[in-house]
Amino acid sequence: MTMTMPKVLICANPSFGVRWVKAEQKSKLGAVAQVLELESTTRDEFFKDCKGKYQGVVGIYHHNDSSAAVGKFNQEFIDALPPSVKYIVHNGAGYDQIDVDACTARGIQVGHTPKAVDHATATTGSFLAISALRQFYRAEVNIRNGNWKSGLKPAYDPEDRVLGIIGMGGIGTIMAHQLMAFGMSVIYHNRREIVPSPDFACEYVPALSDLLARSDVVSLNLPLNEHTRGMFGAEQFAQMKDGAVLVNTARGAVVDEPAMIAALQSGKLASVGLDVYPDEPRVNPTLLAMDNVTLLPHVGTETSDTQRKMELLVLDNLISAVTGKGLINLVPEQQRNHDHPA
Ligand SMILES: O=CC(=O)O
């Protein structure tokens, strides 16, 4: 019986693979597929195993941790996969670790977990915005060093300030609601206005430069792709208000990091709140040495509730795919009539 089942490879270190869902939820995949755990410990070993024990694999579960074990799912990696592979499902909303064009060329469909990440990532973004405005990190450093309020500079209230969201989607919408509760008003910039308009008070700003000129807090909520890599640089910082705040829960490589550091050093930016960095897990030491910025180690979705939702969605996608019903969450680039987002 098992031999006739399609094979699915959980391509992640066992402690990062499927760890939060209940056993019976995990076993639903086992009922329709033969589930293989990642055994290769290096990329070369993985390539060797593609010609051996991974032969016949139809679906692959991808986790950010997959890269730690076998490296990026780039063209070389995709080309080395057994010809049987038809689906790769990433546990995460951002799937920049996977070369989607290489997958498309090989007839492999790529899935991901949008929506499941929205609340947790939005909460992280809202925390970063508040912490950056109120300078809570600097205050915490003070108290931990026994300095009470000495040397603290005036901070800013969120109320009556403008939140500019770049890439209004699921995460941006929840962040907007959360920060409106703190008294902020919301404007957004996407490539196109959302139609019908969102059902809450927000204004579409067609020109990015206008949004930057009007926002007290700018939040990046867009995917990393060929259109967005490095899109936020010296020109964009120059267009921002003096003393504005930048929040990034998207991907570090969307921002030109040296330009951001220069804007912090000149005072153009009052502060930043970051959950993502261009070369994770490395963090620029200049940023680490600044106490007016709030930095988190890419924990946007790191809650047991959200991790469970994400794992479940990956499993549901794989079950749907291997039982002939197709992926539930195909990445936008592989959807018909796709026009790149935000
Ligand atoms: O960074 C987290 C995600 O892309 O889901």
Short mmCIF file of C-alpha atoms and ligand atoms in Angstrom, two decimals:
data_model
loop_
_atom_site.label_atom_id
_atom_site.label_comp_id
_atom_site.label_asym_id
_atom_site.label_seq_id
_atom_site.Cartn_x
_atom_site.Cartn_y
_atom_site.Cartn_z
CA MET A 1 0.00 0.00 0.00
CA THR A 2 2.67 2.45 1.11
CA MET A 3 4.69 1.82 -2.02
CA THR A 4 1.94 3.13 -4.28
CA MET A 5 1.48 6.33 -2.31
CA PRO A 6 3.07 9.55 -3.58
CA LYS A 7 6.16 10.53 -1.64
CA VAL A 8 6.43 13.83 0.22
CA LEU A 9 9.75 15.04 1.64
CA ILE A 10 9.78 17.21 4.76
CA CYS A 11 12.84 19.26 3.82
CA ALA A 12 13.77 20.74 7.20
CA ASN A 13 15.68 19.85 10.29
CA PRO A 14 13.26 17.60 12.29
CA SER A 15 12.99 20.17 15.07
CA PHE A 16 11.82 22.79 12.54
CA GLY A 17 9.71 20.60 10.27
CA VAL A 18 6.23 19.81 11.50
CA ARG A 19 6.39 20.40 15.22
CA TRP A 20 3.33 22.37 16.30
CA VAL A 21 0.37 20.62 14.71
CA LYS A 22 -1.34 17.80 16.55
CA ALA A 23 -0.30 14.24 15.68
CA GLU A 24 -3.70 13.49 14.11
CA GLN A 25 -3.38 16.54 11.86
CA LYS A 26 0.08 15.43 10.80
CA SER A 27 -1.13 11.91 10.19
CA LYS A 28 -3.66 13.19 7.63
CA LEU A 29 -0.73 13.70 5.28
CA GLY A 30 0.54 10.21 6.20
CA ALA A 31 -2.83 8.80 5.14
CA VAL A 32 -2.38 9.99 1.55
CA ALA A 33 1.40 10.09 1.14
CA GLN A 34 4.56 8.34 2.16
CA VAL A 35 6.28 10.97 4.29
CA LEU A 36 10.08 11.11 4.18
CA GLU A 37 12.11 13.14 6.66
CA LEU A 38 15.22 15.00 5.50
CA GLU A 39 18.22 12.77 6.09
CA SER A 40 20.88 14.57 4.06
CA THR A 41 23.03 16.83 6.19
CA THR A 42 24.79 18.75 3.39
CA ARG A 43 23.83 20.09 -0.02
CA ASP A 44 26.11 17.58 -1.80
CA GLU A 45 24.59 14.73 0.14
CA PHE A 46 21.13 16.02 -0.77
CA PHE A 47 22.05 16.05 -4.47
CA LYS A 48 23.30 12.46 -4.13
CA ASP A 49 20.10 11.45 -2.34
CA CYS A 50 18.04 12.99 -5.17
CA LYS A 51 19.40 10.17 -7.33
CA GLY A 52 18.69 7.63 -4.59
CA LYS A 53 16.27 7.73 -1.67
CA TYR A 54 14.38 10.85 -2.84
CA GLN A 55 13.59 9.32 -6.24
CA GLY A 56 9.84 9.45 -6.79
CA VAL A 57 9.25 12.39 -4.41
CA VAL A 58 6.26 14.40 -5.68
CA GLY A 59 5.93 17.10 -3.01
CA ILE A 60 8.44 18.95 -0.86
CA TYR A 61 7.75 20.80 2.39
CA HIS A 62 10.11 23.78 2.54
CA HIS A 63 10.96 25.69 5.70
CA ASN A 64 13.38 28.62 6.14
CA ASP A 65 15.41 26.11 8.07
CA SER A 66 15.75 24.03 4.86
CA SER A 67 18.48 26.42 3.74
CA ALA A 68 20.47 25.83 6.90
CA ALA A 69 20.60 22.13 6.01
CA VAL A 70 20.80 22.03 2.22
CA GLY A 71 21.17 25.66 1.10
CA LYS A 72 18.95 27.81 -1.08
CA PHE A 73 16.37 26.38 -3.45
CA ASN A 74 18.08 28.17 -6.35
CA GLN A 75 18.35 27.13 -10.00
CA GLU A 76 21.13 24.60 -9.28
CA PHE A 77 19.04 23.04 -6.51
CA ILE A 78 15.81 22.93 -8.51
CA ASP A 79 17.64 21.39 -11.49
CA ALA A 80 19.02 18.64 -9.23
CA LEU A 81 15.60 17.57 -7.91
CA PRO A 82 14.19 14.23 -9.08
CA PRO A 83 11.99 14.65 -12.19
CA SER A 84 9.03 13.37 -10.14
CA VAL A 85 8.86 16.59 -8.05
CA LYS A 86 5.71 18.56 -8.90
CA TYR A 87 5.08 20.68 -5.80
CA ILE A 88 7.15 22.66 -3.31
CA VAL A 89 5.23 24.28 -0.45
CA HIS A 90 6.99 26.87 1.67
CA ASN A 91 6.12 27.35 5.33
CA GLY A 92 5.98 31.17 5.21
CA ALA A 93 4.40 34.00 3.31
CA GLY A 94 7.63 35.27 1.73
CA TYR A 95 9.13 32.63 -0.56
CA ASP A 96 12.18 34.51 -1.84
CA GLN A 97 14.36 31.55 -0.80
CA ILE A 98 12.88 29.62 -3.75
CA ASP A 99 13.69 30.36 -7.39
CA VAL A 100 10.14 30.37 -8.71
CA ASP A 101 11.20 30.89 -12.35
CA ALA A 102 13.41 27.79 -12.16
CA CYS A 103 10.44 25.88 -10.71
CA THR A 104 8.07 27.15 -13.41
CA ALA A 105 10.56 26.10 -16.09
CA ARG A 106 10.57 22.57 -14.64
CA GLY A 107 6.81 22.39 -14.25
CA ILE A 108 7.00 22.55 -10.44
CA GLN A 109 4.23 24.46 -8.69
CA VAL A 110 5.15 26.51 -5.61
CA GLY A 111 2.83 27.13 -2.67
CA HIS A 112 3.18 29.28 0.46
CA THR A 113 1.20 30.35 3.54
CA PRO A 114 -0.31 33.81 3.09
CA LYS A 115 -3.03 34.89 5.57
CA ALA A 116 -1.79 32.45 8.24
CA VAL A 117 1.05 34.89 8.98
CA ASP A 118 -0.97 38.11 8.92
CA HIS A 119 -1.89 38.69 12.57
CA ALA A 120 1.46 37.75 14.09
CA THR A 121 3.46 39.76 11.57
CA ALA A 122 1.15 42.77 11.95
CA THR A 123 1.51 42.66 15.73
CA THR A 124 5.28 42.62 15.30
CA GLY A 125 5.12 45.62 12.95
CA SER A 126 2.82 47.56 15.28
CA PHE A 127 5.08 46.83 18.25
CA LEU A 128 8.08 48.07 16.27
CA ALA A 129 6.24 51.25 15.29
CA ILE A 130 5.23 52.02 18.88
CA SER A 131 8.63 51.12 20.30
CA ALA A 132 10.41 53.27 17.71
CA LEU A 133 8.11 56.25 18.32
CA ARG A 134 8.18 56.00 22.10
CA GLN A 135 11.87 54.98 22.24
CA PHE A 136 10.99 52.11 24.58
CA TYR A 137 14.13 50.16 23.72
CA ARG A 138 16.37 53.03 24.81
CA ALA A 139 14.32 53.38 28.02
CA GLU A 140 14.69 49.67 28.73
CA VAL A 141 18.45 49.83 28.22
CA ASN A 142 18.50 52.72 30.68
CA ILE A 143 16.68 50.90 33.45
CA ARG A 144 18.67 47.71 32.96
CA ASN A 145 21.87 49.75 33.29
CA GLY A 146 20.62 51.41 36.47
CA ASN A 147 20.28 54.79 34.76
CA TRP A 148 16.55 55.37 35.26
CA LYS A 149 15.60 58.34 32.99
CA SER A 150 18.98 59.92 32.70
CA GLY A 151 19.81 61.07 29.16
CA LEU A 152 16.47 59.98 27.64
CA LYS A 153 15.42 62.18 24.74
CA PRO A 154 11.77 63.20 24.16
CA ALA A 155 9.81 60.50 22.34
CA TYR A 156 6.67 60.78 20.17
CA ASP A 157 3.04 59.77 20.63
CA PRO A 158 1.41 57.68 17.91
CA GLU A 159 -1.88 59.58 18.09
CA ASP A 160 -2.53 62.10 15.33
CA ARG A 161 0.47 60.80 13.40
CA VAL A 162 0.33 59.33 9.92
CA LEU A 163 1.10 55.69 9.16
CA GLY A 164 2.15 55.12 5.54
CA ILE A 165 1.86 51.50 4.47
CA ILE A 166 3.75 50.40 1.39
CA GLY A 167 2.17 47.19 0.12
CA MET A 168 -1.28 47.11 1.70
CA GLY A 169 -2.30 43.44 1.86
CA GLY A 170 -3.29 41.13 4.71
CA ILE A 171 -0.50 42.20 7.08
CA GLY A 172 -0.81 45.92 6.28
CA THR A 173 -4.58 45.83 6.79
CA ILE A 174 -4.26 44.36 10.29
CA MET A 175 -1.43 46.75 11.17
CA ALA A 176 -3.62 49.62 10.01
CA HIS A 177 -6.42 48.52 12.34
CA GLN A 178 -4.05 48.00 15.25
CA LEU A 179 -2.37 51.39 14.88
CA MET A 180 -5.64 53.23 14.22
CA ALA A 181 -6.56 52.05 17.73
CA PHE A 182 -3.52 54.07 18.88
CA GLY A 183 -4.89 57.15 17.11
CA MET A 184 -2.90 56.99 13.89
CA SER A 185 -4.39 57.76 10.49
CA VAL A 186 -3.53 55.55 7.54
CA ILE A 187 -2.42 56.17 3.97
CA TYR A 188 -1.13 53.48 1.63
CA HIS A 189 0.73 53.01 -1.61
CA ASN A 190 0.35 49.96 -3.85
CA ARG A 191 1.02 49.71 -7.56
CA ARG A 192 -2.71 50.08 -7.97
CA GLU A 193 -5.53 51.30 -5.77
CA ILE A 194 -7.38 48.51 -3.99
CA VAL A 195 -10.82 48.03 -5.54
CA PRO A 196 -13.29 47.99 -3.92
CA SER A 197 -11.74 50.32 -1.34
CA PRO A 198 -10.82 48.79 2.03
CA ASP A 199 -13.72 48.97 4.50
CA PHE A 200 -11.84 51.25 6.91
CA ALA A 201 -10.60 54.81 6.79
CA CYS A 202 -7.48 54.89 4.65
CA GLU A 203 -6.37 56.92 1.67
CA TYR A 204 -4.66 55.59 -1.44
CA VAL A 205 -1.62 57.66 -2.44
CA PRO A 206 -0.67 56.92 -6.07
CA ALA A 207 2.87 58.35 -5.89
CA LEU A 208 5.31 56.74 -3.46
CA SER A 209 7.14 60.06 -3.05
CA ASP A 210 3.89 61.68 -1.81
CA LEU A 211 3.31 58.92 0.70
CA LEU A 212 6.88 59.33 1.98
CA ALA A 213 6.50 63.09 2.29
CA ARG A 214 3.31 62.71 4.35
CA SER A 215 4.10 59.76 6.66
CA ASP A 216 5.45 59.90 10.21
CA VAL A 217 5.87 56.13 10.23
CA VAL A 218 6.52 54.23 7.00
CA SER A 219 5.87 50.49 7.12
CA LEU A 220 7.25 48.12 4.49
CA ASN A 221 4.80 45.29 3.84
CA LEU A 222 5.76 44.05 0.43
CA PRO A 223 7.40 40.87 -0.88
CA LEU A 224 11.04 40.67 -1.91
CA ASN A 225 11.30 40.09 -5.64
CA GLU A 226 13.13 41.50 -8.66
CA HIS A 227 10.92 44.63 -8.55
CA THR A 228 11.36 45.38 -4.85
CA ARG A 229 14.99 44.42 -4.13
CA GLY A 230 16.83 47.58 -2.98
CA MET A 231 13.82 49.76 -3.91
CA PHE A 232 14.08 51.76 -0.69
CA GLY A 233 17.32 53.74 -0.84
CA ALA A 234 18.88 57.22 -0.44
CA GLU A 235 16.29 58.79 -2.77
CA GLN A 236 13.39 57.45 -0.72
CA PHE A 237 14.95 58.44 2.61
CA ALA A 238 15.47 61.97 1.25
CA GLN A 239 11.75 62.14 0.40
CA MET A 240 10.69 61.21 3.95
CA LYS A 241 9.78 63.72 6.64
CA ASP A 242 12.61 64.82 8.90
CA GLY A 243 12.55 62.68 12.03
CA ALA A 244 10.34 59.95 10.54
CA VAL A 245 10.35 56.27 11.50
CA LEU A 246 10.82 53.25 9.23
CA VAL A 247 9.39 49.84 10.14
CA ASN A 248 10.41 46.74 8.22
CA THR A 249 8.78 43.36 8.81
CA ALA A 250 9.02 42.38 5.12
CA ARG A 251 12.53 41.52 3.96
CA GLY A 252 15.82 43.27 4.72
CA ALA A 253 16.94 43.32 1.09
CA VAL A 254 14.04 45.63 0.13
CA VAL A 255 16.05 48.39 1.85
CA ASP A 256 19.49 49.73 0.97
CA GLU A 257 20.98 49.21 4.43
CA PRO A 258 23.93 51.67 4.17
CA ALA A 259 21.47 54.39 3.04
CA MET A 260 19.22 53.59 6.02
CA ILE A 261 22.14 53.78 8.45
CA ALA A 262 23.23 57.10 6.91
CA ALA A 263 19.67 58.43 7.38
CA LEU A 264 19.73 57.37 11.04
CA GLN A 265 23.14 58.93 11.58
CA SER A 266 22.11 62.23 10.00
CA GLY A 267 18.89 62.37 12.06
CA LYS A 268 16.75 62.25 8.92
CA LEU A 269 15.27 59.14 10.49
CA ALA A 270 14.47 59.43 14.19
CA SER A 271 14.39 55.67 14.55
CA VAL A 272 13.74 52.36 12.83
CA GLY A 273 12.03 49.19 13.95
CA LEU A 274 13.35 46.10 12.18
CA ASP A 275 12.49 42.42 12.20
CA VAL A 276 14.39 41.58 9.01
CA TYR A 277 17.92 42.07 7.67
CA PRO A 278 19.61 41.61 4.29
CA ASP A 279 21.97 38.83 5.39
CA GLU A 280 20.24 37.01 8.24
CA PRO A 281 21.24 35.92 10.79
CA ARG A 282 24.08 38.50 10.45
CA VAL A 283 23.09 41.94 11.73
CA ASN A 284 25.10 45.04 10.87
CA PRO A 285 27.18 45.93 13.99
CA THR A 286 26.51 49.66 13.44
CA LEU A 287 22.78 49.00 13.93
CA LEU A 288 23.44 46.82 16.97
CA ALA A 289 25.41 49.65 18.56
CA MET A 290 22.53 52.16 18.18
CA ASP A 291 20.16 52.40 21.14
CA ASN A 292 17.53 54.50 19.35
CA VAL A 293 16.43 51.58 17.14
CA THR A 294 14.34 48.53 18.01
CA LEU A 295 15.68 45.30 16.55
CA LEU A 296 14.11 41.84 16.57
CA PRO A 297 15.62 38.59 15.20
CA HIS A 298 12.98 37.86 12.50
CA VAL A 299 10.33 36.70 14.96
CA GLY A 300 7.35 38.07 13.00
CA THR A 301 5.54 34.72 12.95
CA GLU A 302 7.21 33.08 15.93
CA THR A 303 4.21 32.25 18.06
CA SER A 304 2.99 28.72 18.68
CA ASP A 305 -0.50 29.69 17.43
CA THR A 306 0.74 31.10 14.15
CA GLN A 307 3.36 28.41 13.59
CA ARG A 308 0.58 25.84 14.01
CA LYS A 309 -1.62 27.65 11.48
CA MET A 310 1.26 27.84 9.00
CA GLU A 311 2.22 24.18 9.36
CA LEU A 312 -1.39 23.13 8.97
CA LEU A 313 -1.72 25.19 5.81
CA VAL A 314 1.42 23.62 4.33
CA LEU A 315 0.06 20.15 5.11
CA ASP A 316 -3.36 21.03 3.66
CA ASN A 317 -1.66 22.29 0.49
CA LEU A 318 0.38 19.10 0.14
CA ILE A 319 -2.63 16.88 0.82
CA SER A 320 -4.69 18.79 -1.74
CA ALA A 321 -1.87 18.61 -4.30
CA VAL A 322 -1.03 14.91 -3.98
CA THR A 323 -4.70 13.95 -4.06
CA GLY A 324 -5.12 15.68 -7.40
CA LYS A 325 -6.92 18.81 -6.24
CA GLY A 326 -4.01 21.18 -6.81
CA LEU A 327 -2.30 23.61 -4.46
CA ILE A 328 -4.56 25.82 -2.36
CA ASN A 329 -2.06 28.70 -2.15
CA LEU A 330 -0.17 28.86 -5.43
CA VAL A 331 2.33 31.76 -5.42
CA PRO A 332 1.07 34.82 -7.35
CA GLU A 333 3.71 34.50 -10.12
CA GLN A 334 2.29 31.12 -11.09
CA GLN A 335 -1.32 32.23 -11.06
CA ARG A 336 -2.94 33.02 -14.35
CA ASN A 337 -3.23 36.76 -15.17
CA HIS A 338 -0.61 37.56 -12.58
CA ASP A 339 0.58 41.12 -12.42
CA HIS A 340 3.30 41.49 -9.80
CA PRO A 341 2.03 42.69 -6.43
CA ALA A 342 2.45 46.00 -4.60
O1 LIG B 1 9.05 35.99 7.27
C1 LIG B 1 8.09 35.27 7.41
C2 LIG B 1 7.25 34.87 6.32
O2 LIG B 1 7.59 35.20 5.17
O3 LIG B 1 6.24 34.21 6.56
#
